[in-house]
Coordinates of C-alpha atoms and ligand atoms in Angstrom, one line a residue:
Chain A
M1 CA 3.0 46.2 -52.6
P2 CA 0.9 45.6 -55.7
L3 CA -2.3 43.6 -54.9
R4 CA -1.6 41.0 -57.6
L5 CA 1.5 39.8 -55.6
L6 CA -0.8 38.8 -52.7
R7 CA -1.9 35.8 -54.7
F8 CA 1.5 34.3 -54.2
A9 CA 1.1 34.5 -50.4
L10 CA -2.5 33.3 -50.4
S11 CA -2.3 30.3 -52.8
K12 CA 0.0 27.5 -53.4
E13 CA -1.1 27.3 -57.1
H14 CA 0.6 30.6 -57.9
K15 CA 4.2 29.8 -57.4
E16 CA 6.5 32.6 -57.7
P17 CA 7.9 32.5 -61.1
R18 CA 11.7 31.6 -61.2
F19 CA 14.3 32.0 -63.8
F20 CA 15.3 28.4 -63.8
R21 CA 14.1 25.2 -62.1
E22 CA 15.7 23.9 -58.8
R23 CA 16.7 20.4 -59.6
P24 CA 16.5 18.2 -56.5
E25 CA 18.9 15.4 -57.8
L26 CA 22.0 15.3 -59.7
K27 CA 21.9 12.7 -62.5
D28 CA 24.4 9.9 -62.7
K29 CA 25.6 10.9 -66.1
Y30 CA 25.6 13.9 -68.5
D31 CA 26.9 14.5 -72.0
A32 CA 28.6 17.5 -70.7
V33 CA 29.4 19.2 -67.4
I34 CA 30.1 22.8 -67.2
I35 CA 32.0 23.9 -64.1
G36 CA 31.0 27.5 -63.1
G37 CA 27.6 29.2 -63.3
G38 CA 28.8 32.7 -64.2
G39 CA 27.9 34.4 -67.4
H40 CA 30.3 32.3 -69.5
G41 CA 29.1 28.9 -68.2
L42 CA 25.5 29.8 -68.6
A43 CA 26.1 31.3 -72.1
C44 CA 27.9 28.2 -73.1
A45 CA 25.1 26.0 -71.9
Y46 CA 22.6 28.1 -73.8
Y47 CA 24.4 27.9 -77.1
L48 CA 25.1 24.1 -76.6
A49 CA 21.4 23.6 -76.3
R50 CA 20.3 26.1 -78.8
D51 CA 22.7 25.9 -81.6
H52 CA 24.0 22.3 -81.3
G53 CA 21.0 20.4 -79.7
I54 CA 23.3 19.2 -76.8
T55 CA 20.8 19.5 -73.9
N56 CA 21.9 16.7 -71.5
V57 CA 24.2 19.2 -69.8
A58 CA 24.7 20.2 -66.2
V59 CA 26.0 23.6 -65.1
L60 CA 27.5 23.1 -61.6
E61 CA 27.9 26.2 -59.5
Q62 CA 29.5 26.1 -56.1
G63 CA 27.7 29.3 -54.9
Y64 CA 24.8 30.9 -56.7
I65 CA 24.7 31.9 -60.4
G66 CA 26.4 35.2 -61.3
G67 CA 28.0 35.4 -57.8
G68 CA 31.5 35.4 -59.2
N69 CA 33.1 38.0 -61.4
T70 CA 29.9 38.2 -63.5
G71 CA 28.1 40.0 -60.6
R72 CA 31.1 42.0 -59.5
N73 CA 32.2 43.7 -62.7
T74 CA 31.8 47.2 -63.9
T75 CA 30.0 46.0 -67.1
I76 CA 31.9 47.9 -69.8
V77 CA 31.4 46.4 -73.2
R78 CA 33.7 47.6 -76.1
S79 CA 35.8 46.2 -79.0
N80 CA 38.5 48.9 -79.5
Y81 CA 41.3 46.4 -78.7
L82 CA 44.8 46.4 -80.2
T83 CA 45.4 43.0 -81.8
P84 CA 43.7 41.8 -84.9
E85 CA 42.7 38.6 -83.1
G86 CA 41.2 40.5 -80.1
V87 CA 39.5 43.1 -82.2
Q88 CA 37.6 40.5 -84.4
F89 CA 36.7 38.5 -81.3
Y90 CA 35.3 41.2 -79.1
D91 CA 33.6 42.9 -82.2
K92 CA 31.6 39.7 -82.5
S93 CA 30.7 39.9 -78.9
V94 CA 29.5 43.4 -79.1
K95 CA 27.2 42.5 -82.0
L96 CA 25.8 39.6 -80.1
F97 CA 25.2 41.8 -77.1
E98 CA 23.3 44.3 -79.2
E99 CA 20.8 41.7 -80.1
L100 CA 20.9 39.9 -76.7
S101 CA 17.9 41.5 -75.0
E102 CA 15.7 40.5 -77.9
D103 CA 17.3 37.0 -78.1
L104 CA 16.9 36.1 -74.3
D105 CA 13.6 38.1 -73.9
I106 CA 14.9 40.0 -71.0
N107 CA 15.7 43.7 -70.6
L108 CA 19.5 43.8 -70.2
F109 CA 19.4 47.6 -69.9
Y110 CA 22.1 47.6 -72.7
S111 CA 23.1 51.2 -72.8
T112 CA 25.4 52.5 -75.5
R113 CA 27.4 55.5 -74.1
G114 CA 30.5 56.1 -76.0
H115 CA 33.8 55.2 -74.5
F116 CA 36.7 57.7 -74.0
T117 CA 40.1 56.5 -73.2
L118 CA 42.0 59.7 -72.2
A119 CA 45.6 60.4 -73.3
H120 CA 47.8 62.5 -70.9
N121 CA 51.0 62.0 -72.8
E122 CA 52.5 61.5 -76.2
S123 CA 53.1 57.9 -75.8
S124 CA 49.5 57.0 -74.9
L125 CA 48.4 59.1 -78.0
R126 CA 50.7 57.0 -80.2
T127 CA 49.3 53.7 -78.9
M128 CA 45.8 55.1 -79.4
R129 CA 46.6 56.1 -83.0
W130 CA 47.8 52.5 -83.6
R131 CA 44.7 51.1 -82.0
A132 CA 42.4 53.3 -84.0
E133 CA 44.0 52.2 -87.3
V134 CA 43.7 48.5 -86.4
N135 CA 40.1 49.1 -85.3
K136 CA 39.1 50.9 -88.4
H137 CA 40.7 48.2 -90.5
Y138 CA 38.3 45.7 -89.1
G139 CA 35.3 48.1 -89.5
I140 CA 35.1 49.3 -85.9
D141 CA 34.1 52.7 -85.0
S142 CA 37.1 54.0 -83.3
E143 CA 39.0 57.3 -83.7
V144 CA 41.5 59.6 -81.9
V145 CA 39.8 62.9 -80.9
D146 CA 41.3 66.1 -79.6
R147 CA 40.8 67.7 -76.0
Q148 CA 38.1 69.9 -77.3
A149 CA 36.0 66.9 -78.3
V150 CA 36.5 65.5 -74.8
H151 CA 35.4 68.8 -73.3
E152 CA 32.3 68.9 -75.5
A153 CA 31.3 65.3 -74.6
C154 CA 32.0 65.8 -70.9
P155 CA 32.1 69.5 -69.7
P156 CA 32.5 68.8 -66.1
L157 CA 35.9 67.0 -66.7
D158 CA 38.8 69.2 -65.8
L159 CA 41.1 69.0 -68.8
E160 CA 44.0 70.3 -66.8
C161 CA 43.6 67.4 -64.3
G162 CA 44.8 69.6 -61.4
G163 CA 47.8 70.8 -63.6
Q164 CA 49.7 67.6 -63.3
N165 CA 48.5 65.4 -66.1
P166 CA 46.7 67.6 -68.7
V167 CA 44.4 65.7 -71.2
M168 CA 45.9 65.8 -74.6
G169 CA 43.1 63.9 -76.5
A170 CA 41.4 60.5 -76.3
L171 CA 40.6 57.4 -78.2
Y172 CA 36.8 57.6 -78.8
H173 CA 34.8 54.4 -79.3
A174 CA 31.2 55.2 -79.9
P175 CA 29.8 51.6 -79.4
G176 CA 31.2 51.5 -75.9
S177 CA 28.4 50.3 -73.6
V178 CA 27.3 49.3 -70.2
V179 CA 24.8 46.5 -69.4
R180 CA 23.1 44.9 -66.4
H181 CA 25.5 42.1 -65.4
D182 CA 23.1 39.8 -63.3
A183 CA 20.5 40.0 -66.0
V184 CA 23.0 38.5 -68.5
A185 CA 23.5 35.5 -66.2
W186 CA 19.8 35.1 -65.5
G187 CA 18.8 35.4 -69.1
Y188 CA 21.3 32.9 -70.3
G189 CA 20.3 30.7 -67.4
R190 CA 16.7 30.8 -68.1
G191 CA 17.3 30.2 -71.9
A192 CA 19.4 27.2 -71.0
D193 CA 16.9 25.9 -68.6
E194 CA 14.0 26.2 -71.0
R195 CA 16.0 24.0 -73.4
G196 CA 16.6 21.2 -70.8
V197 CA 19.9 22.2 -69.3
E198 CA 20.1 21.5 -65.6
I199 CA 21.5 24.3 -63.3
H200 CA 22.7 23.1 -59.9
Q201 CA 23.7 25.8 -57.4
K202 CA 25.7 25.1 -54.2
T203 CA 27.3 22.2 -56.1
A204 CA 31.1 22.3 -56.1
V205 CA 33.4 20.3 -58.2
T206 CA 36.2 18.9 -55.9
D207 CA 38.0 16.6 -58.4
I208 CA 38.1 15.6 -62.0
K209 CA 38.6 12.0 -62.9
V210 CA 41.0 11.5 -65.9
E211 CA 42.0 8.0 -67.3
A212 CA 44.4 7.4 -70.0
G213 CA 44.4 11.1 -71.0
K214 CA 40.6 11.2 -71.2
V215 CA 38.1 12.8 -68.9
R216 CA 35.7 10.4 -67.2
G217 CA 33.8 12.3 -64.7
V218 CA 33.7 14.9 -61.9
Q219 CA 33.6 14.5 -58.1
T220 CA 31.3 17.0 -56.4
N221 CA 30.2 17.8 -52.9
R222 CA 27.0 15.9 -53.8
G223 CA 28.5 12.8 -55.4
F224 CA 30.3 11.6 -58.5
I225 CA 29.0 12.3 -62.0
H226 CA 30.0 10.4 -65.1
T227 CA 30.9 12.5 -68.3
D228 CA 33.3 12.6 -71.1
T229 CA 33.2 16.3 -71.5
V230 CA 34.1 18.9 -68.9
I231 CA 34.2 22.6 -69.6
S232 CA 35.9 24.8 -67.0
M233 CA 34.6 28.3 -66.9
V234 CA 35.6 29.3 -63.4
A235 CA 37.6 32.6 -63.9
G236 CA 39.3 33.3 -60.5
F237 CA 39.2 29.6 -59.6
T238 CA 40.9 28.3 -62.7
P239 CA 44.3 27.3 -61.1
R240 CA 42.5 25.1 -58.6
I241 CA 40.6 23.3 -61.4
T242 CA 43.6 22.9 -63.8
S243 CA 45.7 21.5 -60.9
M244 CA 43.0 18.8 -60.5
V245 CA 43.9 17.7 -64.0
G246 CA 47.6 18.4 -63.8
I247 CA 47.7 21.2 -66.4
D248 CA 50.1 24.0 -65.9
T249 CA 49.1 27.4 -67.0
P250 CA 50.5 31.0 -66.8
I251 CA 47.4 32.1 -64.9
E252 CA 47.8 34.1 -61.6
I253 CA 45.0 35.4 -59.5
H254 CA 44.9 39.1 -58.4
P255 CA 42.1 40.9 -56.8
L256 CA 40.4 43.6 -58.8
Q257 CA 38.4 46.1 -56.8
A258 CA 35.5 48.5 -57.6
C259 CA 33.3 50.9 -55.8
V260 CA 30.2 53.0 -56.3
T261 CA 29.1 56.4 -55.0
E262 CA 25.7 57.5 -53.7
P263 CA 23.3 58.1 -56.5
M264 CA 23.3 61.5 -58.3
K265 CA 21.2 63.1 -61.0
P266 CA 22.4 62.0 -64.4
W267 CA 25.5 64.2 -65.5
L268 CA 27.7 61.6 -67.0
D269 CA 26.6 60.0 -70.3
S270 CA 29.9 58.5 -71.5
I271 CA 32.4 56.0 -70.1
I272 CA 35.7 57.7 -69.2
V273 CA 38.9 55.8 -68.8
S274 CA 42.3 57.2 -67.9
G275 CA 45.2 54.8 -68.2
S276 CA 47.7 57.3 -66.7
L277 CA 45.6 58.0 -63.7
H278 CA 44.6 54.3 -63.3
V279 CA 40.8 55.1 -63.0
Y280 CA 37.7 54.7 -65.0
V281 CA 34.0 55.7 -64.4
S282 CA 30.5 55.5 -65.8
Q283 CA 27.1 56.4 -64.2
S284 CA 24.7 53.7 -63.6
S285 CA 21.0 53.9 -64.5
R286 CA 20.4 54.4 -60.8
G287 CA 22.7 57.4 -60.8
E288 CA 25.6 55.9 -58.9
L289 CA 29.2 56.5 -60.3
V290 CA 30.7 53.1 -60.9
M291 CA 34.4 53.3 -60.6
G292 CA 37.3 51.0 -60.8
A293 CA 41.1 51.1 -61.0
S294 CA 44.0 48.8 -61.8
L295 CA 44.7 45.3 -60.3
D296 CA 46.1 44.8 -56.9
P297 CA 49.8 44.3 -57.4
A298 CA 50.4 40.9 -55.6
T299 CA 48.6 37.7 -56.2
L300 CA 45.8 36.9 -53.7
H301 CA 43.0 34.4 -53.6
S302 CA 40.5 36.7 -51.7
T303 CA 37.7 39.1 -52.4
R304 CA 38.6 41.4 -49.6
S305 CA 38.5 45.2 -50.1
T306 CA 41.0 47.7 -49.0
L307 CA 40.9 51.3 -47.7
G308 CA 44.1 52.0 -49.8
F309 CA 42.1 51.4 -53.0
V310 CA 39.4 53.9 -52.3
E311 CA 41.9 56.5 -51.2
H312 CA 44.1 56.1 -54.3
L313 CA 41.1 56.1 -56.6
S314 CA 39.4 59.1 -55.0
D315 CA 42.7 61.0 -55.4
Y316 CA 42.7 60.6 -59.1
M317 CA 39.0 60.8 -59.6
L318 CA 39.2 64.3 -58.0
D319 CA 41.9 65.4 -60.5
L320 CA 39.5 64.6 -63.3
F321 CA 36.3 65.8 -61.6
P322 CA 37.1 68.2 -58.7
F323 CA 33.4 68.9 -58.1
L324 CA 32.9 65.3 -56.7
S325 CA 34.8 66.2 -53.5
G326 CA 31.6 66.1 -51.4
I327 CA 30.2 62.9 -52.8
K328 CA 30.3 59.8 -50.7
V329 CA 31.5 56.3 -51.7
M330 CA 28.7 53.9 -50.7
R331 CA 30.0 50.4 -51.4
Q332 CA 33.1 48.7 -52.5
W333 CA 34.0 45.1 -53.4
A334 CA 36.5 43.0 -55.3
G335 CA 36.5 40.0 -57.6
M336 CA 39.4 37.5 -58.3
A337 CA 40.9 38.3 -61.7
D338 CA 42.5 35.3 -63.6
M339 CA 45.4 37.1 -65.3
T340 CA 47.5 36.0 -68.3
P341 CA 50.9 37.5 -69.2
D342 CA 49.5 38.8 -72.7
F343 CA 46.1 40.1 -71.4
A344 CA 44.3 37.7 -73.7
P345 CA 42.2 34.8 -72.6
I346 CA 43.0 31.0 -72.8
M347 CA 40.2 29.0 -74.6
G348 CA 39.5 25.8 -76.2
T349 CA 40.8 22.2 -76.2
T350 CA 43.7 21.0 -74.0
D351 CA 46.0 18.0 -74.0
I352 CA 43.4 16.1 -72.0
E353 CA 40.7 14.7 -74.2
G354 CA 37.2 16.1 -73.3
F355 CA 38.7 18.8 -71.0
Y356 CA 38.0 22.3 -72.3
L357 CA 39.3 25.5 -70.8
D358 CA 37.7 29.0 -70.9
A359 CA 39.8 31.1 -68.6
G360 CA 42.3 34.0 -68.4
W361 CA 39.4 36.5 -68.5
G362 CA 41.2 38.8 -66.1
T363 CA 39.7 42.2 -65.9
W364 CA 38.1 42.2 -69.3
G365 CA 36.0 39.0 -69.7
F366 CA 32.4 40.3 -69.1
K367 CA 32.2 41.8 -72.5
A368 CA 33.2 38.4 -74.0
T369 CA 30.3 36.5 -72.3
P370 CA 28.2 36.0 -75.5
V371 CA 31.0 35.2 -77.9
S372 CA 32.8 33.0 -75.4
G373 CA 29.7 31.0 -74.8
K374 CA 29.0 30.7 -78.5
T375 CA 32.6 29.8 -79.6
M376 CA 33.1 27.4 -76.7
A377 CA 29.9 25.7 -77.5
A378 CA 30.9 25.3 -81.1
S379 CA 34.3 24.0 -80.2
V380 CA 32.8 21.4 -77.8
A381 CA 30.3 20.3 -80.4
A382 CA 33.0 19.9 -83.0
G383 CA 35.7 18.6 -80.8
R384 CA 38.2 21.2 -82.1
N385 CA 38.6 24.9 -81.6
D386 CA 36.4 27.4 -83.4
P387 CA 38.7 29.5 -85.8
L388 CA 37.9 32.7 -83.8
I389 CA 39.4 31.2 -80.6
E390 CA 42.4 29.4 -82.1
P391 CA 44.8 32.3 -81.4
F392 CA 43.8 32.0 -77.7
R393 CA 44.7 28.3 -77.3
L394 CA 46.7 27.3 -74.2
S395 CA 49.5 26.0 -76.3
R396 CA 50.4 29.6 -77.6
F397 CA 52.8 29.9 -74.6
A398 CA 54.8 26.8 -75.6
D399 CA 54.9 28.0 -79.1
F400 CA 55.9 31.6 -78.1
Q401 CA 52.9 32.9 -80.0
L402 CA 51.4 35.4 -77.5
V403 CA 48.6 37.8 -78.2
G404 CA 49.9 41.2 -77.0
E405 CA 46.8 42.8 -75.8
R406 CA 48.2 44.6 -72.8
G407 CA 48.2 48.0 -74.4
A408 CA 44.5 47.9 -74.7
A409 CA 43.4 45.9 -71.6
S410 CA 45.4 46.9 -68.6
I411 CA 43.2 49.6 -67.2
G412 CA 40.3 50.0 -69.6
H413 CA 38.7 46.7 -68.8
Chain B
M1 CA 47.5 51.2 -43.4
K2 CA 48.7 47.8 -43.4
L3 CA 52.0 47.1 -41.8
L4 CA 54.5 44.5 -42.7
N5 CA 56.5 43.2 -39.8
C6 CA 59.9 42.7 -41.4
P7 CA 62.5 41.0 -39.1
H8 CA 65.2 43.0 -40.9
L9 CA 63.5 46.5 -41.1
G10 CA 61.0 46.4 -38.4
A11 CA 57.3 47.3 -39.0
R12 CA 57.0 49.1 -42.3
P13 CA 53.9 50.2 -44.3
E14 CA 53.1 47.5 -46.8
N15 CA 53.1 50.0 -49.7
E16 CA 56.9 50.6 -49.2
F17 CA 57.3 47.2 -50.8
T18 CA 56.9 46.0 -54.4
Y19 CA 55.8 42.5 -55.3
G20 CA 58.3 40.8 -57.6
G21 CA 56.6 37.7 -58.5
E22 CA 57.0 34.1 -57.8
V23 CA 60.5 32.6 -57.2
R24 CA 61.3 30.3 -60.1
V25 CA 64.4 28.3 -60.8
Q26 CA 65.9 29.2 -64.1
P27 CA 66.9 26.2 -66.2
D28 CA 70.2 26.4 -67.9
P29 CA 69.5 28.4 -71.1
D30 CA 72.2 26.4 -73.0
T31 CA 70.8 22.9 -72.2
S32 CA 67.1 23.4 -71.6
S33 CA 64.6 22.6 -74.4
D34 CA 62.1 25.1 -75.8
A35 CA 59.4 23.6 -73.8
Q36 CA 61.3 23.8 -70.5
W37 CA 62.2 27.4 -71.3
A38 CA 58.6 28.3 -72.1
D39 CA 57.4 26.7 -68.9
Y40 CA 60.0 28.8 -66.9
V41 CA 59.1 32.0 -68.6
F42 CA 55.3 31.7 -68.6
N43 CA 53.9 29.1 -66.3
R44 CA 53.1 29.9 -62.7
Q45 CA 52.1 28.1 -59.5
G46 CA 48.6 29.8 -59.6
R47 CA 46.9 27.6 -57.0
P48 CA 46.4 29.2 -53.5
G49 CA 48.9 28.2 -50.9
T50 CA 52.2 29.2 -49.3
H51 CA 54.3 30.8 -52.0
H52 CA 57.9 31.8 -52.2
E53 CA 58.0 35.3 -53.7
W54 CA 60.3 38.3 -54.5
W55 CA 59.6 41.4 -52.6
Y56 CA 61.6 44.7 -52.9
H57 CA 61.7 47.4 -50.3
N58 CA 61.8 50.6 -52.3
P59 CA 63.3 53.0 -49.8
T60 CA 66.3 50.8 -49.0
G61 CA 66.7 49.0 -52.3
I62 CA 66.8 45.5 -50.5
W63 CA 65.3 42.4 -52.1
F64 CA 63.7 39.8 -49.9
I65 CA 62.5 36.3 -50.5
A66 CA 59.2 35.8 -48.5
E67 CA 56.9 33.0 -47.8
R68 CA 53.3 34.3 -48.0
D69 CA 50.0 32.6 -47.6
T70 CA 48.1 33.7 -50.8
I71 CA 44.7 33.2 -49.2
T72 CA 45.1 35.1 -46.0
D73 CA 47.8 37.5 -47.3
R74 CA 49.9 36.7 -44.2
F75 CA 53.7 36.7 -44.5
L76 CA 55.1 33.6 -42.8
R77 CA 58.8 34.2 -43.3
I78 CA 60.8 37.1 -44.6
E79 CA 64.5 36.6 -45.5
L80 CA 67.2 38.5 -47.3
A81 CA 67.7 37.3 -50.8
S82 CA 70.9 35.2 -51.0
P83 CA 72.0 32.3 -53.2
E84 CA 71.4 29.9 -50.4
R85 CA 67.9 31.2 -49.7
L86 CA 67.1 31.2 -53.5
K87 CA 68.1 27.6 -53.8
E88 CA 66.1 26.6 -50.8
A89 CA 63.0 28.5 -52.0
G90 CA 63.2 27.2 -55.5
H91 CA 63.1 23.7 -54.2
G92 CA 60.7 24.3 -51.4
Ligands
FAD1 C1 35.9 44.6 -60.1 C2 35.8 44.0 -61.6 C3 35.6 44.8 -62.7 C4 35.5 44.3 -63.9 N1 35.1 45.0 -64.9 C5 35.0 44.5 -66.2 C6 34.4 45.4 -67.3 O1 34.1 46.5 -67.1 N2 34.3 44.8 -68.5 C7 34.6 43.5 -68.7 O2 34.5 43.0 -69.8 N3 35.1 42.8 -67.7 C8 35.2 43.2 -66.4 N4 35.7 42.4 -65.5 C9 36.0 40.9 -65.7 C10 34.8 40.0 -65.7 O3 34.0 40.3 -64.6 C11 35.1 38.6 -65.8 O4 36.2 38.4 -66.7 C12 33.9 37.8 -66.2 O5 32.8 38.2 -65.5 C13 34.2 36.3 -66.1 O6 33.0 35.6 -66.2 P1 32.9 34.1 -65.9 O7 31.6 33.6 -66.2 O8 34.0 33.4 -66.7 O9 33.3 33.9 -64.4 P2 32.5 34.1 -63.1 O10 31.4 35.0 -63.1 O11 33.5 34.4 -62.0 O12 31.9 32.7 -62.8 C14 32.7 31.5 -62.4 C15 32.0 30.8 -61.5 O13 32.6 29.5 -61.2 C16 32.2 29.1 -59.9 N5 33.2 28.1 -59.5 C17 34.4 28.2 -59.2 N6 35.0 27.0 -58.9 C18 34.0 26.1 -58.9 C19 34.0 24.7 -58.5 N7 35.0 24.1 -58.2 N8 32.8 24.1 -58.7 C20 31.7 24.8 -59.0 N9 31.7 26.1 -59.3 C21 32.8 26.8 -59.2 C22 32.3 30.4 -59.1 O14 31.5 30.4 -57.9 C23 31.8 31.4 -60.1 O15 30.4 31.7 -59.9 C24 35.8 42.9 -64.2 C25 36.1 42.1 -63.0 C26 36.1 42.6 -61.8 C27 36.5 41.7 -60.6

């Protein structure tokens, strides 16, 4: 232990520095209450305070900050989506992420790796060409490459995949990155706290008071709070919150699982995704392989892990990387993904005045943390949806105007 | 391997079954409004609780309507899909 740490033990004057203040009391009234202290909630609080001067804000978190999907995800950041709406939105997020360590004054270990989505058949190649063209149209670095390029970027990958599913090519996205997830939550939390926002952990919203179509306050396990503005940013808990205010949505919750191996020397620079094999992998800065797969098929409100998941994933991982057969899986976990039918989020105003929704982040919402915080803050400050999120409004389902993002979001989160 | 104790087929590995989504009552396409139709097509009962769901047994090709607790993942009741059962589940 470095000697300088001893002073914390020996003197009460040197309090351990914290990322944000523990607030003993809830106030009776706030200008805005954000439900959920994940990346999205904390980012929204930060931009409300920084960009719009709205600082009388409470972020209420039932557990600890970043303990939801923010701290459970596999941290892939990319913008090579399929729809013009999605591409422009996620591109803005990638740009915010690139500046974020500087902005929040914290090392987020933002690491640009290059992102390969492998094609094992003609139909995936066809969707990839389509994606690449949409991407290029919006100025995003995205191209279809042949199998030789995949081999050069990742020599250990078995292009034959055990003979069953040979790799035919890939969609390559140079800006694809990974980033330290907890640090994103802490950085935004600290930035919001410094600007006067209150962060309350272990504070669960148990009901929302609506009168004559307007939000009046929230009930919590620590008492009632008056407020006219409630922003729900609770990912896997969204249906519980929307049912408090009587709003129907298409959101269904499915577990999404992930796991890591024991640490190895660095051998994998890029992020490799295979839609056909339902797996994706990157190597963390600690040397572990971070691996994930597709959703659990049935809805479930639980973060339980299954052996079936690891068996299935290992099977396909060994098709791609046979030399990993002796490597051990160290940990596995799950998050609750809030899925929408079109694989796009649900954002912005609702039929209830003062109730804003930021949800439907499914398996893909970590990369959107900065842009969702920024656009939700702008929408709340203006009382109407930011143009960038208008395509993602809840009413798109009633209008039959879905945002078909499935082709780019179902496996490659 | 998780086993599903089916009263009709006996204990079967859970991965022999495919989840078919929530049981919803289809409104009459000729008389329902666009809003009712959109609600039927898209909206779901996403809240945790006891849900009525479609489950398909792949080897035998049988459709079931099951009641499942979506927090504990326990099946509370498994019945063959029939018009009577469907009606009951839809209104349950
Ligand atoms: C295994 C896995 C891998 C993933 N991989 C990726 C990836 O590679 N790239 C990517 O972009 N996305 C990925 N995602 C998706 C991403 O993690 C989420 O979409 C994103 O983190 C959602 O952030 P959030 O802040 O909205 O939600 P969360 O981080 O879940 O925060 C919501 C918070 O709300 C709190 N809360 C809920 N109800 C209440 C209440 N009543 N009162 C108070 N607080 C409440 C919860 O405790 C929680 O902390 C992955 C998800 C999982 C599970």
